[in-house]
Amino acid sequence: MDFVNVADLGHQGLIDVLELAKQVKTDRAEVAGSRPGLRVGLFFEKPSTRTRVSCEVAAADLGMVPLVLKQDEVGLGKRESVEDVGRVLDRYLDVLAFRVFDHQNLVRMAAITDAPVINLLSDLEHPCQALADLQTVAEHKPLQGATVAFVGDGNNVCNSLMIAGVMMGTNIRVASPAGNEPSDAMLAVARGGATGGAEITVTNDPAEAVAGADVIYTDVWASMGQEAEAAERRQRFQTFQVNAALFEQAANDAIFMHCLPAHRGDEVTDDVADHARSRIFDQAENRMHAFKALLLYLTQG
Ligand code: CP
Ligand code: NVA
């Protein structure tokens, strides 16, 4: 089984991985060394801090052997075709995890390899992030019936959070500038997988999205690969900044979340990022627990 799109796990699979993530966080020793010798390739076509380190640590904790590969040495699709890289790595490794620009390269890889393929972020989705995000939300409120407001770009992080969120019965409100909303295709996937009456609303008004919400979530206005648009996006997204005035419009006990890295002063102000109810570093920690749970799930029996 692959984890290219967050929906690949299915409803029960998502429940199981989130439960496992909670368990491995509570008792790190219980699963230590439980997958001895399995080899995990971690390929990066873009920079990373959290994903690279949390995945290496998670794999090592399980007794696995993590191998980090970078695009400047592999030349995915340049030095060699995507399929040939996949066929070769499949002969050495038991799990193949990739951070890529083009989501289709993951789809092509998954189609020809026996080893599970994991998406470590693409232009379309960031499913491992969504696992950690839901683990973090669940530490605050039961997922069923909670409301998460995502303010900003309808991007990879937003897509995976939205799809996984409604799969778990969490209501998702997205506030984006006109033209930066999640695509109709992603909205259709999300709505098709919703359970427990969870709803998705999309608006161009941040105040409407955050009113009474349990979680306020934002991400950078220009993702990796969109650097050339950064100045123009900074103008367009200005009124979507998560600042104290916006945060105050959420529920009294609302938490703030961000996948990080943050561009402080742009999409979030310091007073919100460092607020007593900010959970951004719990989220970063949960990347490690969630990835460990995913590895256990994908390599069982
Ligand atoms: N949130 C996240 O994926 O961070 P990195 O880009 O540092 O891995
Ligand atoms: N949307 C961001 C997330 C980084 C973890 C990006 O793709 O750059």
Short mmCIF file of N, CA, C and O and ligand atoms in Angstrom, two decimals, residues 46-48 50-51 99-100 120-126 129 150 153 155-158 219-227 258-261 263 287, ligand 2:
data_model
loop_
_atom_site.label_atom_id
_atom_site.label_comp_id
_atom_site.label_asym_id
_atom_site.label_seq_id
_atom_site.Cartn_x
_atom_site.Cartn_y
_atom_site.Cartn_z
N LYS A 46 13.47 19.06 -2.56
CA LYS A 46 13.33 20.42 -2.00
C LYS A 46 13.92 20.39 -0.59
O LYS A 46 14.04 19.31 0.00
N PRO A 47 14.20 21.56 -0.02
CA PRO A 47 14.74 21.59 1.35
C PRO A 47 13.78 21.01 2.38
O PRO A 47 12.57 20.92 2.13
N SER A 48 14.31 20.65 3.54
CA SER A 48 13.49 20.14 4.64
C SER A 48 14.28 20.17 5.94
O SER A 48 15.48 19.89 5.94
N ARG A 50 12.08 19.57 9.38
CA ARG A 50 11.23 18.68 10.16
C ARG A 50 11.09 17.30 9.53
O ARG A 50 11.25 16.27 10.20
N THR A 51 10.75 17.27 8.25
CA THR A 51 10.45 15.99 7.61
C THR A 51 11.69 15.10 7.62
O THR A 51 11.64 13.93 8.00
N ARG A 99 10.09 13.54 -1.37
CA ARG A 99 9.59 14.94 -1.42
C ARG A 99 9.91 15.45 -2.82
O ARG A 99 11.09 15.53 -3.20
N VAL A 100 8.85 15.79 -3.58
CA VAL A 100 9.02 16.15 -4.99
C VAL A 100 8.26 17.42 -5.34
O VAL A 100 7.33 17.81 -4.64
N LEU A 120 6.37 12.70 0.90
CA LEU A 120 6.91 13.58 1.95
C LEU A 120 6.67 15.05 1.62
O LEU A 120 7.35 15.90 2.16
N LEU A 121 5.75 15.34 0.73
CA LEU A 121 5.33 16.66 0.25
C LEU A 121 5.51 16.72 -1.27
O LEU A 121 6.57 16.39 -1.79
N SER A 122 4.43 17.12 -1.90
CA SER A 122 4.45 17.40 -3.34
C SER A 122 3.73 18.71 -3.56
O SER A 122 3.27 19.33 -2.59
N ASP A 123 3.60 19.13 -4.82
CA ASP A 123 2.86 20.37 -5.08
C ASP A 123 1.38 20.23 -4.73
O ASP A 123 0.70 21.21 -4.48
N LEU A 124 0.89 18.98 -4.65
CA LEU A 124 -0.55 18.77 -4.44
C LEU A 124 -0.91 18.45 -2.99
O LEU A 124 -1.97 18.87 -2.50
N GLU A 125 -0.07 17.68 -2.30
CA GLU A 125 -0.43 17.21 -0.96
C GLU A 125 0.78 17.14 -0.04
O GLU A 125 1.93 17.04 -0.50
N HIS A 126 0.50 17.16 1.26
CA HIS A 126 1.52 16.92 2.29
C HIS A 126 0.87 15.99 3.33
O HIS A 126 0.56 16.38 4.45
N GLN A 129 2.18 15.46 6.94
CA GLN A 129 1.88 16.64 7.76
C GLN A 129 0.45 16.54 8.31
O GLN A 129 0.21 16.82 9.49
N PHE A 150 -8.63 27.10 8.20
CA PHE A 150 -7.34 27.27 7.51
C PHE A 150 -7.39 28.61 6.79
O PHE A 150 -8.24 28.82 5.92
N ASP A 153 -3.28 30.22 1.75
CA ASP A 153 -3.22 29.63 0.41
C ASP A 153 -3.86 28.23 0.41
O ASP A 153 -3.51 27.40 1.26
N ASN A 155 -3.25 25.37 -0.52
CA ASN A 155 -2.07 24.69 -1.06
C ASN A 155 -2.01 23.21 -0.66
O ASN A 155 -3.00 22.63 -0.19
N ASN A 156 -0.83 22.61 -0.81
CA ASN A 156 -0.62 21.20 -0.48
C ASN A 156 -1.01 20.86 0.96
O ASN A 156 -1.68 19.86 1.23
N VAL A 157 -0.59 21.71 1.90
CA VAL A 157 -0.88 21.47 3.32
C VAL A 157 -2.38 21.58 3.57
O VAL A 157 -2.98 20.74 4.26
N CYS A 158 -2.98 22.58 2.97
CA CYS A 158 -4.44 22.78 3.10
C CYS A 158 -5.18 21.58 2.51
O CYS A 158 -6.12 21.06 3.13
N ASP A 219 -0.32 28.70 6.76
CA ASP A 219 0.93 28.24 6.14
C ASP A 219 1.47 29.41 5.32
O ASP A 219 0.78 30.42 5.12
N VAL A 220 2.69 29.24 4.82
CA VAL A 220 3.32 30.32 4.05
C VAL A 220 2.46 30.72 2.86
O VAL A 220 1.69 29.92 2.33
N TRP A 221 2.62 31.97 2.43
CA TRP A 221 1.85 32.48 1.28
C TRP A 221 2.47 32.03 -0.05
O TRP A 221 1.79 31.94 -1.06
N ALA A 222 3.79 31.80 -0.05
CA ALA A 222 4.46 31.29 -1.26
C ALA A 222 5.19 30.00 -0.88
O ALA A 222 6.11 30.02 -0.06
N SER A 223 4.74 28.89 -1.45
CA SER A 223 5.36 27.60 -1.14
C SER A 223 6.68 27.45 -1.87
O SER A 223 6.98 28.21 -2.81
N MET A 224 7.42 26.40 -1.50
CA MET A 224 8.69 26.12 -2.18
C MET A 224 8.41 25.91 -3.68
O MET A 224 7.52 25.15 -4.04
N GLY A 225 9.16 26.63 -4.50
CA GLY A 225 8.93 26.58 -5.95
C GLY A 225 8.17 27.80 -6.45
O GLY A 225 8.10 28.04 -7.65
N GLN A 226 7.58 28.58 -5.51
CA GLN A 226 6.81 29.77 -5.91
C GLN A 226 7.54 31.06 -5.51
O GLN A 226 6.92 32.12 -5.41
N GLU A 227 8.86 30.96 -5.32
CA GLU A 227 9.63 32.10 -4.81
C GLU A 227 9.49 33.32 -5.71
O GLU A 227 9.45 34.46 -5.23
N HIS A 258 0.50 25.72 12.66
CA HIS A 258 1.25 26.07 11.45
C HIS A 258 2.21 24.91 11.20
O HIS A 258 2.88 24.45 12.14
N CYS A 259 2.28 24.45 9.95
CA CYS A 259 3.15 23.29 9.67
C CYS A 259 4.62 23.64 9.83
O CYS A 259 5.45 22.75 10.02
N LEU A 260 4.96 24.92 9.71
CA LEU A 260 6.34 25.43 9.73
C LEU A 260 7.10 24.92 8.49
O LEU A 260 6.80 23.82 8.03
N PRO A 261 8.09 25.61 7.98
CA PRO A 261 8.61 26.87 8.51
C PRO A 261 7.63 28.03 8.33
O PRO A 261 6.88 28.06 7.36
N HIS A 263 6.91 32.21 8.05
CA HIS A 263 7.46 33.53 7.71
C HIS A 263 6.79 34.52 8.66
O HIS A 263 5.73 35.08 8.37
N ARG A 287 5.13 15.18 14.08
CA ARG A 287 5.59 14.64 12.79
C ARG A 287 6.36 13.33 13.01
O ARG A 287 6.25 12.38 12.24
N1 NVA B 2 3.26 24.79 1.63
C1 NVA B 2 4.65 24.71 2.05
C2 NVA B 2 4.80 23.70 3.13
C3 NVA B 2 6.21 23.50 3.64
C4 NVA B 2 6.30 22.43 4.68
C5 NVA B 2 5.51 24.38 0.85
O1 NVA B 2 5.11 23.55 0.03
O2 NVA B 2 6.60 24.96 0.72
#
